[in-house]
């Protein structure tokens, strides 16, 4: 009974931590199957999208209502929105546009809104009309300057303006994501565990994990991921009270690679999307493992 209480307390403790695993844009529940020597592990990978703070807390005074409508139309207030064309974040900046604006991480809610605000200012100065500026935001300023806004782009602009008017006096929350990953491992040893990954407005991430082996040994880790860019995060934390460092590189939603090193072990892992599946491979001080993640 005492062990059960300890595990429940630890699970509750882990719930308060946060991190980006590899693909924060993944919003479907997944099952992960993993093999390592004489061990087999099955995990449930469950994303929980939830409100965090009112969007008004993040908006500048300038273009406040306009940006609120734009975020509503572009991402439905979801911080880790990712389009099929690669547009990222609350304001759906394309990689090329983000680079021009100096936005290193479009998933960072503050960077995304600041970049979009500066971009809208540029477009309004160029095209004079708000509708044309929004149309250029949608289909690119070069195209609008050369051919004028298309009907589709003008429809987009009017949709943003309608949304701006409807939402200007409403309290709407930005949505972020937490991933919960309970798992069971059987083979030479029996283990139960839980990993929790939580985004902090896209600025950085935390992860916490615990594992109980053969109902005797409890291990844990807490890792902090400060995001340098949308692709690169550094890692610092602890695994069983051993200082741990590393790095995570990801090209969402297709590929991710992570390296963790501490005084007693290392772990190098990759995640690769193949059609509708993710293939996970890893090499560590404990050996080689391979897994398959399937969307439900």
PDB file of C-alpha atoms in Angstrom:
ATOM      1  CA  UNK A   1       0.000   0.000   0.000  1.00  0.00           C
ATOM      2  CA  UNK A   2       2.824   2.384   0.836  1.00  0.00           C
ATOM      3  CA  UNK A   3       4.430   1.793  -2.572  1.00  0.00           C
ATOM      4  CA  UNK A   4       1.157   2.509  -4.328  1.00  0.00           C
ATOM      5  CA  UNK A   5       0.815   5.807  -2.465  1.00  0.00           C
ATOM      6  CA  UNK A   6       4.387   6.772  -3.422  1.00  0.00           C
ATOM      7  CA  UNK A   7       3.685   6.007  -7.086  1.00  0.00           C
ATOM      8  CA  UNK A   8       0.433   8.004  -7.074  1.00  0.00           C
ATOM      9  CA  UNK A   9       2.164  10.998  -5.475  1.00  0.00           C
ATOM     10  CA  UNK A  10       4.966  10.782  -8.038  1.00  0.00           C
ATOM     11  CA  UNK A  11       2.466  10.579 -10.901  1.00  0.00           C
ATOM     12  CA  UNK A  12       0.700  13.678  -9.617  1.00  0.00           C
ATOM     13  CA  UNK A  13       4.083  15.419  -9.303  1.00  0.00           C
ATOM     14  CA  UNK A  14       4.997  14.601 -12.902  1.00  0.00           C
ATOM     15  CA  UNK A  15       1.697  16.036 -14.139  1.00  0.00           C
ATOM     16  CA  UNK A  16       3.011  19.510 -13.284  1.00  0.00           C
ATOM     17  CA  UNK A  17       5.915  19.317 -15.718  1.00  0.00           C
ATOM     18  CA  UNK A  18       6.144  20.069 -19.437  1.00  0.00           C
ATOM     19  CA  UNK A  19       8.071  19.424 -22.772  1.00  0.00           C
ATOM     20  CA  UNK A  20       7.830  19.096 -26.560  1.00  0.00           C
ATOM     21  CA  UNK A  21       8.648  15.441 -27.216  1.00  0.00           C
ATOM     22  CA  UNK A  22       9.303  15.660 -30.953  1.00  0.00           C
ATOM     23  CA  UNK A  23       6.090  16.605 -32.729  1.00  0.00           C
ATOM     24  CA  UNK A  24       3.834  19.023 -30.922  1.00  0.00           C
ATOM     25  CA  UNK A  25       1.706  19.375 -34.041  1.00  0.00           C
ATOM     26  CA  UNK A  26       0.560  15.749 -33.621  1.00  0.00           C
ATOM     27  CA  UNK A  27      -2.997  16.009 -32.252  1.00  0.00           C
ATOM     28  CA  UNK A  28      -4.181  12.426 -32.705  1.00  0.00           C
ATOM     29  CA  UNK A  29      -3.970   9.734 -30.052  1.00  0.00           C
ATOM     30  CA  UNK A  30      -1.184   7.269 -30.881  1.00  0.00           C
ATOM     31  CA  UNK A  31      -0.150   3.803 -29.743  1.00  0.00           C
ATOM     32  CA  UNK A  32       3.598   3.160 -29.577  1.00  0.00           C
ATOM     33  CA  UNK A  33       5.152  -0.323 -29.702  1.00  0.00           C
ATOM     34  CA  UNK A  34       8.848  -0.651 -28.840  1.00  0.00           C
ATOM     35  CA  UNK A  35      11.295  -3.570 -28.719  1.00  0.00           C
ATOM     36  CA  UNK A  36      14.627  -3.687 -26.872  1.00  0.00           C
ATOM     37  CA  UNK A  37      16.480  -6.993 -26.508  1.00  0.00           C
ATOM     38  CA  UNK A  38      14.208  -9.067 -24.254  1.00  0.00           C
ATOM     39  CA  UNK A  39      11.841  -6.204 -23.414  1.00  0.00           C
ATOM     40  CA  UNK A  40       8.599  -5.157 -25.095  1.00  0.00           C
ATOM     41  CA  UNK A  41       6.979  -1.805 -24.319  1.00  0.00           C
ATOM     42  CA  UNK A  42       3.544  -0.486 -25.243  1.00  0.00           C
ATOM     43  CA  UNK A  43       2.600   3.171 -24.719  1.00  0.00           C
ATOM     44  CA  UNK A  44      -0.464   5.320 -25.197  1.00  0.00           C
ATOM     45  CA  UNK A  45       0.474   8.769 -26.504  1.00  0.00           C
ATOM     46  CA  UNK A  46      -2.394  11.145 -25.709  1.00  0.00           C
ATOM     47  CA  UNK A  47      -2.345  14.877 -26.610  1.00  0.00           C
ATOM     48  CA  UNK A  48      -4.529  17.146 -24.480  1.00  0.00           C
ATOM     49  CA  UNK A  49      -5.210  20.530 -26.058  1.00  0.00           C
ATOM     50  CA  UNK A  50      -6.250  23.027 -23.401  1.00  0.00           C
ATOM     51  CA  UNK A  51      -6.705  26.804 -22.835  1.00  0.00           C
ATOM     52  CA  UNK A  52      -3.867  28.652 -21.120  1.00  0.00           C
ATOM     53  CA  UNK A  53      -4.117  32.467 -21.143  1.00  0.00           C
ATOM     54  CA  UNK A  54      -6.427  35.040 -22.773  1.00  0.00           C
ATOM     55  CA  UNK A  55      -5.145  36.091 -26.195  1.00  0.00           C
ATOM     56  CA  UNK A  56      -5.561  39.746 -25.153  1.00  0.00           C
ATOM     57  CA  UNK A  57      -2.680  39.325 -22.687  1.00  0.00           C
ATOM     58  CA  UNK A  58      -0.342  38.666 -25.613  1.00  0.00           C
ATOM     59  CA  UNK A  59      -1.594  41.256 -28.097  1.00  0.00           C
ATOM     60  CA  UNK A  60      -0.046  44.719 -28.564  1.00  0.00           C
ATOM     61  CA  UNK A  61      -2.242  47.813 -28.513  1.00  0.00           C
ATOM     62  CA  UNK A  62      -1.463  48.387 -32.156  1.00  0.00           C
ATOM     63  CA  UNK A  63      -3.629  46.210 -34.437  1.00  0.00           C
ATOM     64  CA  UNK A  64      -5.051  44.409 -31.372  1.00  0.00           C
ATOM     65  CA  UNK A  65      -8.491  43.644 -32.844  1.00  0.00           C
ATOM     66  CA  UNK A  66      -7.084  42.873 -36.270  1.00  0.00           C
ATOM     67  CA  UNK A  67      -4.546  40.410 -34.865  1.00  0.00           C
ATOM     68  CA  UNK A  68      -7.221  38.752 -32.756  1.00  0.00           C
ATOM     69  CA  UNK A  69      -9.295  38.094 -35.857  1.00  0.00           C
ATOM     70  CA  UNK A  70      -6.255  36.952 -37.816  1.00  0.00           C
ATOM     71  CA  UNK A  71      -5.203  34.448 -35.127  1.00  0.00           C
ATOM     72  CA  UNK A  72      -8.762  33.121 -34.975  1.00  0.00           C
ATOM     73  CA  UNK A  73      -8.876  32.481 -38.717  1.00  0.00           C
ATOM     74  CA  UNK A  74      -5.306  31.261 -39.118  1.00  0.00           C
ATOM     75  CA  UNK A  75      -4.896  28.859 -36.184  1.00  0.00           C
ATOM     76  CA  UNK A  76      -8.079  28.896 -34.084  1.00  0.00           C
ATOM     77  CA  UNK A  77      -5.794  30.128 -31.249  1.00  0.00           C
ATOM     78  CA  UNK A  78      -3.716  26.908 -31.188  1.00  0.00           C
ATOM     79  CA  UNK A  79      -0.057  27.683 -30.489  1.00  0.00           C
ATOM     80  CA  UNK A  80       1.336  24.636 -32.318  1.00  0.00           C
ATOM     81  CA  UNK A  81      -0.835  24.788 -35.433  1.00  0.00           C
ATOM     82  CA  UNK A  82       1.017  23.485 -38.499  1.00  0.00           C
ATOM     83  CA  UNK A  83      -0.414  23.624 -42.017  1.00  0.00           C
ATOM     84  CA  UNK A  84       0.282  21.234 -44.887  1.00  0.00           C
ATOM     85  CA  UNK A  85       2.279  24.061 -46.523  1.00  0.00           C
ATOM     86  CA  UNK A  86       4.489  24.402 -43.431  1.00  0.00           C
ATOM     87  CA  UNK A  87       2.920  27.572 -41.987  1.00  0.00           C
ATOM     88  CA  UNK A  88       3.536  27.605 -38.227  1.00  0.00           C
ATOM     89  CA  UNK A  89       2.078  28.863 -35.002  1.00  0.00           C
ATOM     90  CA  UNK A  90      -0.707  31.217 -33.960  1.00  0.00           C
ATOM     91  CA  UNK A  91      -0.239  33.492 -36.947  1.00  0.00           C
ATOM     92  CA  UNK A  92       0.759  30.755 -39.438  1.00  0.00           C
ATOM     93  CA  UNK A  93       3.998  32.280 -40.643  1.00  0.00           C
ATOM     94  CA  UNK A  94       5.687  30.401 -43.472  1.00  0.00           C
ATOM     95  CA  UNK A  95       9.363  29.554 -42.855  1.00  0.00           C
ATOM     96  CA  UNK A  96      10.504  32.054 -45.511  1.00  0.00           C
ATOM     97  CA  UNK A  97       8.357  34.862 -44.057  1.00  0.00           C
ATOM     98  CA  UNK A  98       9.471  34.066 -40.509  1.00  0.00           C
ATOM     99  CA  UNK A  99      13.101  34.234 -41.634  1.00  0.00           C
ATOM    100  CA  UNK A 100      12.577  37.623 -43.296  1.00  0.00           C
ATOM    101  CA  UNK A 101      10.943  38.948 -40.123  1.00  0.00           C
ATOM    102  CA  UNK A 102      13.670  37.530 -37.868  1.00  0.00           C
ATOM    103  CA  UNK A 103      11.225  35.207 -36.091  1.00  0.00           C
ATOM    104  CA  UNK A 104      13.368  32.269 -34.995  1.00  0.00           C
ATOM    105  CA  UNK A 105      10.507  30.291 -33.487  1.00  0.00           C
ATOM    106  CA  UNK A 106       6.987  30.862 -34.911  1.00  0.00           C
ATOM    107  CA  UNK A 107       5.611  28.417 -32.322  1.00  0.00           C
ATOM    108  CA  UNK A 108       6.642  30.866 -29.617  1.00  0.00           C
ATOM    109  CA  UNK A 109       3.371  32.727 -29.005  1.00  0.00           C
ATOM    110  CA  UNK A 110       5.134  36.042 -28.307  1.00  0.00           C
ATOM    111  CA  UNK A 111       7.385  35.835 -31.381  1.00  0.00           C
ATOM    112  CA  UNK A 112       4.482  34.783 -33.615  1.00  0.00           C
ATOM    113  CA  UNK A 113       2.301  37.738 -32.657  1.00  0.00           C
ATOM    114  CA  UNK A 114       5.144  40.248 -32.769  1.00  0.00           C
ATOM    115  CA  UNK A 115       6.205  39.019 -36.206  1.00  0.00           C
ATOM    116  CA  UNK A 116       2.667  39.101 -37.584  1.00  0.00           C
ATOM    117  CA  UNK A 117       2.118  42.602 -36.187  1.00  0.00           C
ATOM    118  CA  UNK A 118       5.269  43.947 -37.836  1.00  0.00           C
ATOM    119  CA  UNK A 119       4.369  42.166 -41.084  1.00  0.00           C
ATOM    120  CA  UNK A 120       0.860  43.663 -41.108  1.00  0.00           C
ATOM    121  CA  UNK A 121       2.348  47.110 -40.522  1.00  0.00           C
ATOM    122  CA  UNK A 122       4.620  46.673 -43.537  1.00  0.00           C
ATOM    123  CA  UNK A 123       1.733  45.446 -45.705  1.00  0.00           C
ATOM    124  CA  UNK A 124      -0.577  48.287 -44.646  1.00  0.00           C
ATOM    125  CA  UNK A 125       2.084  50.847 -45.505  1.00  0.00           C
ATOM    126  CA  UNK A 126       2.581  49.166 -48.881  1.00  0.00           C
ATOM    127  CA  UNK A 127      -1.055  48.642 -49.903  1.00  0.00           C
ATOM    128  CA  UNK A 128      -2.772  51.432 -47.928  1.00  0.00           C
ATOM    129  CA  UNK A 129      -5.990  49.390 -47.485  1.00  0.00           C
ATOM    130  CA  UNK A 130      -6.488  46.909 -44.636  1.00  0.00           C
ATOM    131  CA  UNK A 131      -8.288  44.472 -46.953  1.00  0.00           C
ATOM    132  CA  UNK A 132      -5.392  44.496 -49.411  1.00  0.00           C
ATOM    133  CA  UNK A 133      -2.871  44.112 -46.596  1.00  0.00           C
ATOM    134  CA  UNK A 134      -4.717  41.044 -45.314  1.00  0.00           C
ATOM    135  CA  UNK A 135      -4.993  39.664 -48.829  1.00  0.00           C
ATOM    136  CA  UNK A 136      -1.217  40.060 -49.185  1.00  0.00           C
ATOM    137  CA  UNK A 137      -0.741  38.303 -45.840  1.00  0.00           C
ATOM    138  CA  UNK A 138      -2.764  35.414 -47.274  1.00  0.00           C
ATOM    139  CA  UNK A 139      -1.267  35.020 -50.745  1.00  0.00           C
ATOM    140  CA  UNK A 140       1.920  37.070 -50.672  1.00  0.00           C
ATOM    141  CA  UNK A 141       2.681  40.752 -51.337  1.00  0.00           C
ATOM    142  CA  UNK A 142       4.449  40.110 -54.651  1.00  0.00           C
ATOM    143  CA  UNK A 143       1.387  38.443 -56.142  1.00  0.00           C
ATOM    144  CA  UNK A 144      -1.015  41.111 -54.859  1.00  0.00           C
ATOM    145  CA  UNK A 145       1.241  43.953 -56.045  1.00  0.00           C
ATOM    146  CA  UNK A 146       1.536  42.414 -59.515  1.00  0.00           C
ATOM    147  CA  UNK A 147      -1.973  41.067 -60.147  1.00  0.00           C
ATOM    148  CA  UNK A 148      -4.128  42.528 -57.393  1.00  0.00           C
ATOM    149  CA  UNK A 149      -5.828  40.427 -54.721  1.00  0.00           C
ATOM    150  CA  UNK A 150      -7.690  37.339 -55.858  1.00  0.00           C
ATOM    151  CA  UNK A 151     -11.297  36.682 -54.878  1.00  0.00           C
ATOM    152  CA  UNK A 152     -10.089  33.988 -52.501  1.00  0.00           C
ATOM    153  CA  UNK A 153      -7.681  36.400 -50.815  1.00  0.00           C
ATOM    154  CA  UNK A 154     -10.374  39.078 -50.494  1.00  0.00           C
ATOM    155  CA  UNK A 155     -12.745  36.511 -48.985  1.00  0.00           C
ATOM    156  CA  UNK A 156     -10.002  35.652 -46.476  1.00  0.00           C
ATOM    157  CA  UNK A 157      -9.514  39.350 -45.638  1.00  0.00           C
ATOM    158  CA  UNK A 158     -13.242  39.875 -45.057  1.00  0.00           C
ATOM    159  CA  UNK A 159     -13.380  36.762 -42.892  1.00  0.00           C
ATOM    160  CA  UNK A 160     -10.568  38.144 -40.705  1.00  0.00           C
ATOM    161  CA  UNK A 161     -12.314  41.517 -40.431  1.00  0.00           C
ATOM    162  CA  UNK A 162     -15.633  39.859 -39.478  1.00  0.00           C
ATOM    163  CA  UNK A 163     -13.851  37.760 -36.874  1.00  0.00           C
ATOM    164  CA  UNK A 164     -12.079  40.873 -35.532  1.00  0.00           C
ATOM    165  CA  UNK A 165     -15.400  42.643 -35.075  1.00  0.00           C
ATOM    166  CA  UNK A 166     -17.095  39.629 -33.471  1.00  0.00           C
ATOM    167  CA  UNK A 167     -14.281  38.869 -31.019  1.00  0.00           C
ATOM    168  CA  UNK A 168     -13.003  42.324 -30.069  1.00  0.00           C
ATOM    169  CA  UNK A 169     -14.937  42.415 -26.773  1.00  0.00           C
ATOM    170  CA  UNK A 170     -14.787  38.681 -26.058  1.00  0.00           C
ATOM    171  CA  UNK A 171     -12.313  36.850 -23.833  1.00  0.00           C
ATOM    172  CA  UNK A 172     -10.772  34.088 -25.933  1.00  0.00           C
ATOM    173  CA  UNK A 173      -8.046  31.797 -24.652  1.00  0.00           C
ATOM    174  CA  UNK A 174      -4.898  30.692 -26.437  1.00  0.00           C
ATOM    175  CA  UNK A 175      -4.719  26.893 -26.651  1.00  0.00           C
ATOM    176  CA  UNK A 176      -1.592  24.898 -25.864  1.00  0.00           C
ATOM    177  CA  UNK A 177      -0.933  21.173 -25.544  1.00  0.00           C
ATOM    178  CA  UNK A 178       0.104  18.633 -22.927  1.00  0.00           C
ATOM    179  CA  UNK A 179       1.047  15.074 -23.868  1.00  0.00           C
ATOM    180  CA  UNK A 180       0.458  12.204 -21.450  1.00  0.00           C
ATOM    181  CA  UNK A 181       2.206   8.903 -22.130  1.00  0.00           C
ATOM    182  CA  UNK A 182       1.400   5.994 -19.781  1.00  0.00           C
ATOM    183  CA  UNK A 183       3.218   2.768 -20.640  1.00  0.00           C
ATOM    184  CA  UNK A 184       3.902  -0.811 -19.603  1.00  0.00           C
ATOM    185  CA  UNK A 185       7.066  -2.823 -20.308  1.00  0.00           C
ATOM    186  CA  UNK A 186       7.343  -6.635 -20.020  1.00  0.00           C
ATOM    187  CA  UNK A 187      10.195  -9.107 -20.492  1.00  0.00           C
ATOM    188  CA  UNK A 188      13.209  -9.613 -18.253  1.00  0.00           C
ATOM    189  CA  UNK A 189      11.600  -7.095 -15.961  1.00  0.00           C
ATOM    190  CA  UNK A 190       8.117  -5.713 -15.505  1.00  0.00           C
ATOM    191  CA  UNK A 191       7.741  -1.941 -15.487  1.00  0.00           C
ATOM    192  CA  UNK A 192       5.007   0.671 -15.318  1.00  0.00           C
ATOM    193  CA  UNK A 193       5.657   4.281 -16.180  1.00  0.00           C
ATOM    194  CA  UNK A 194       4.317   7.664 -17.125  1.00  0.00           C
ATOM    195  CA  UNK A 195       5.844  10.485 -19.151  1.00  0.00           C
ATOM    196  CA  UNK A 196       4.257  13.928 -19.353  1.00  0.00           C
ATOM    197  CA  UNK A 197       5.245  16.571 -21.907  1.00  0.00           C
ATOM    198  CA  UNK A 198       3.923  20.146 -21.619  1.00  0.00           C
ATOM    199  CA  UNK A 199       4.482  23.210 -23.768  1.00  0.00           C
ATOM    200  CA  UNK A 200       5.016  26.599 -22.120  1.00  0.00           C
ATOM    201  CA  UNK A 201       3.433  28.887 -24.738  1.00  0.00           C
ATOM    202  CA  UNK A 202       5.948  27.475 -27.236  1.00  0.00           C
ATOM    203  CA  UNK A 203       8.797  29.369 -25.570  1.00  0.00           C
ATOM    204  CA  UNK A 204      10.220  26.266 -23.888  1.00  0.00           C
ATOM    205  CA  UNK A 205       9.101  22.883 -22.666  1.00  0.00           C
ATOM    206  CA  UNK A 206       9.368  20.614 -19.666  1.00  0.00           C
ATOM    207  CA  UNK A 207       9.129  16.853 -19.419  1.00  0.00           C
ATOM    208  CA  UNK A 208       8.762  14.605 -16.437  1.00  0.00           C
ATOM    209  CA  UNK A 209       8.810  10.841 -16.234  1.00  0.00           C
ATOM    210  CA  UNK A 210       8.747   8.079 -13.653  1.00  0.00           C
ATOM    211  CA  UNK A 211       9.098   4.302 -13.943  1.00  0.00           C
ATOM    212  CA  UNK A 212       8.504   1.539 -11.404  1.00  0.00           C
ATOM    213  CA  UNK A 213      10.501  -1.674 -12.074  1.00  0.00           C
ATOM    214  CA  UNK A 214       9.276  -5.002 -10.653  1.00  0.00           C
ATOM    215  CA  UNK A 215       7.288  -3.069  -8.015  1.00  0.00           C
ATOM    216  CA  UNK A 216      10.591  -2.249  -6.282  1.00  0.00           C
ATOM    217  CA  UNK A 217      12.736   0.344  -7.991  1.00  0.00           C
ATOM    218  CA  UNK A 218      11.466   3.823  -8.813  1.00  0.00           C
ATOM    219  CA  UNK A 219      13.364   5.885 -11.402  1.00  0.00           C
ATOM    220  CA  UNK A 220      12.601   9.373 -12.673  1.00  0.00           C
ATOM    221  CA  UNK A 221      13.716  12.233 -14.869  1.00  0.00           C
ATOM    222  CA  UNK A 222      12.912  15.926 -15.286  1.00  0.00           C
ATOM    223  CA  UNK A 223      14.140  17.732 -18.402  1.00  0.00           C
ATOM    224  CA  UNK A 224      13.856  21.366 -19.473  1.00  0.00           C
ATOM    225  CA  UNK A 225      13.872  22.237 -23.201  1.00  0.00           C
ATOM    226  CA  UNK A 226      14.546  25.933 -23.934  1.00  0.00           C
ATOM    227  CA  UNK A 227      13.607  26.448 -27.588  1.00  0.00           C
ATOM    228  CA  UNK A 228      16.345  28.186 -29.610  1.00  0.00           C
ATOM    229  CA  UNK A 229      14.387  28.009 -32.883  1.00  0.00           C
ATOM    230  CA  UNK A 230      11.283  26.121 -34.022  1.00  0.00           C
ATOM    231  CA  UNK A 231      13.597  23.240 -34.939  1.00  0.00           C
ATOM    232  CA  UNK A 232      16.252  23.287 -32.213  1.00  0.00           C
ATOM    233  CA  UNK A 233      15.924  22.968 -28.451  1.00  0.00           C
ATOM    234  CA  UNK A 234      18.667  22.567 -25.884  1.00  0.00           C
ATOM    235  CA  UNK A 235      18.101  20.143 -23.009  1.00  0.00           C
ATOM    236  CA  UNK A 236      19.120  20.375 -19.369  1.00  0.00           C
ATOM    237  CA  UNK A 237      17.806  18.424 -16.400  1.00  0.00           C
ATOM    238  CA  UNK A 238      18.292  15.331 -14.286  1.00  0.00           C
ATOM    239  CA  UNK A 239      17.824  11.578 -14.594  1.00  0.00           C
ATOM    240  CA  UNK A 240      17.791   9.800 -11.238  1.00  0.00           C
ATOM    241  CA  UNK A 241      19.636  12.806  -9.762  1.00  0.00           C
ATOM    242  CA  UNK A 242      22.347  12.668 -12.461  1.00  0.00           C
ATOM    243  CA  UNK A 243      22.852  15.986 -14.262  1.00  0.00           C
ATOM    244  CA  UNK A 244      21.750  15.575 -17.886  1.00  0.00           C
ATOM    245  CA  UNK A 245      22.344  17.694 -20.994  1.00  0.00           C
ATOM    246  CA  UNK A 246      21.492  17.288 -24.644  1.00  0.00           C
ATOM    247  CA  UNK A 247      19.775  18.702 -27.706  1.00  0.00           C
ATOM    248  CA  UNK A 248      16.661  18.064 -29.772  1.00  0.00           C
ATOM    249  CA  UNK A 249      16.385  18.810 -33.495  1.00  0.00           C
ATOM    250  CA  UNK A 250      13.108  18.346 -35.307  1.00  0.00           C
ATOM    251  CA  UNK A 251      11.685  18.989 -38.737  1.00  0.00           C
ATOM    252  CA  UNK A 252       7.984  18.852 -38.026  1.00  0.00           C
ATOM    253  CA  UNK A 253       6.094  16.738 -38.656  1.00  0.00           C
ATOM    254  CA  UNK A 254       8.489  14.417 -40.478  1.00  0.00           C
ATOM    255  CA  UNK A 255      11.651  13.925 -38.476  1.00  0.00           C
ATOM    256  CA  UNK A 256      13.235  14.374 -35.060  1.00  0.00           C
ATOM    257  CA  UNK A 257      16.514  13.461 -33.403  1.00  0.00           C
ATOM    258  CA  UNK A 258      17.471  13.769 -29.741  1.00  0.00           C
ATOM    259  CA  UNK A 259      20.702  13.255 -27.789  1.00  0.00           C
ATOM    260  CA  UNK A 260      20.849  12.969 -23.989  1.00  0.00           C
ATOM    261  CA  UNK A 261      24.069  12.539 -21.990  1.00  0.00           C
ATOM    262  CA  UNK A 262      24.727  12.213 -18.274  1.00  0.00           C
ATOM    263  CA  UNK A 263      27.620  10.927 -16.164  1.00  0.00           C
ATOM    264  CA  UNK A 264      26.398   7.331 -16.338  1.00  0.00           C
ATOM    265  CA  UNK A 265      24.574   6.943 -19.639  1.00  0.00           C
ATOM    266  CA  UNK A 266      23.692   8.339 -23.048  1.00  0.00           C
ATOM    267  CA  UNK A 267      20.705   8.025 -25.353  1.00  0.00           C
ATOM    268  CA  UNK A 268      20.543   8.883 -29.060  1.00  0.00           C
ATOM    269  CA  UNK A 269      17.062   8.535 -30.583  1.00  0.00           C
ATOM    270  CA  UNK A 270      15.323   9.376 -33.848  1.00  0.00           C
ATOM    271  CA  UNK A 271      11.701   9.562 -34.965  1.00  0.00           C
ATOM    272  CA  UNK A 272      10.833   9.383 -38.669  1.00  0.00           C
ATOM    273  CA  UNK A 273       7.428   9.635 -40.309  1.00  0.00           C
ATOM    274  CA  UNK A 274       6.746   7.020 -42.977  1.00  0.00           C
ATOM    275  CA  UNK A 275       3.315   7.492 -44.541  1.00  0.00           C
ATOM    276  CA  UNK A 276       0.922   7.452 -41.555  1.00  0.00           C
ATOM    277  CA  UNK A 277       3.377   5.861 -39.131  1.00  0.00           C
ATOM    278  CA  UNK A 278       6.337   7.018 -37.067  1.00  0.00           C
ATOM    279  CA  UNK A 279       9.370   4.771 -36.760  1.00  0.00           C
ATOM    280  CA  UNK A 280      11.400   5.250 -33.600  1.00  0.00           C
ATOM    281  CA  UNK A 281      14.988   4.032 -33.257  1.00  0.00           C
ATOM    282  CA  UNK A 282      17.425   4.588 -30.420  1.00  0.00           C
ATOM    283  CA  UNK A 283      20.885   3.562 -29.316  1.00  0.00           C
ATOM    284  CA  UNK A 284      21.834   3.984 -25.688  1.00  0.00           C
ATOM    285  CA  UNK A 285      24.204   2.660 -23.046  1.00  0.00           C
ATOM    286  CA  UNK A 286      21.567  -0.032 -22.447  1.00  0.00           C
ATOM    287  CA  UNK A 287      21.495  -1.188 -26.077  1.00  0.00           C
ATOM    288  CA  UNK A 288      19.499  -0.697 -29.264  1.00  0.00           C
ATOM    289  CA  UNK A 289      15.743  -0.352 -29.481  1.00  0.00           C
ATOM    290  CA  UNK A 290      13.226   0.166 -32.276  1.00  0.00           C
ATOM    291  CA  UNK A 291       9.581   1.123 -32.192  1.00  0.00           C
ATOM    292  CA  UNK A 292       6.514   1.968 -34.204  1.00  0.00           C
ATOM    293  CA  UNK A 293       4.000   4.734 -33.440  1.00  0.00           C
ATOM    294  CA  UNK A 294       0.538   4.403 -34.994  1.00  0.00           C
ATOM    295  CA  UNK A 295      -2.216   7.041 -35.029  1.00  0.00           C
ATOM    296  CA  UNK A 296      -5.563   5.793 -33.832  1.00  0.00           C
TER     297      UNK A 296
END
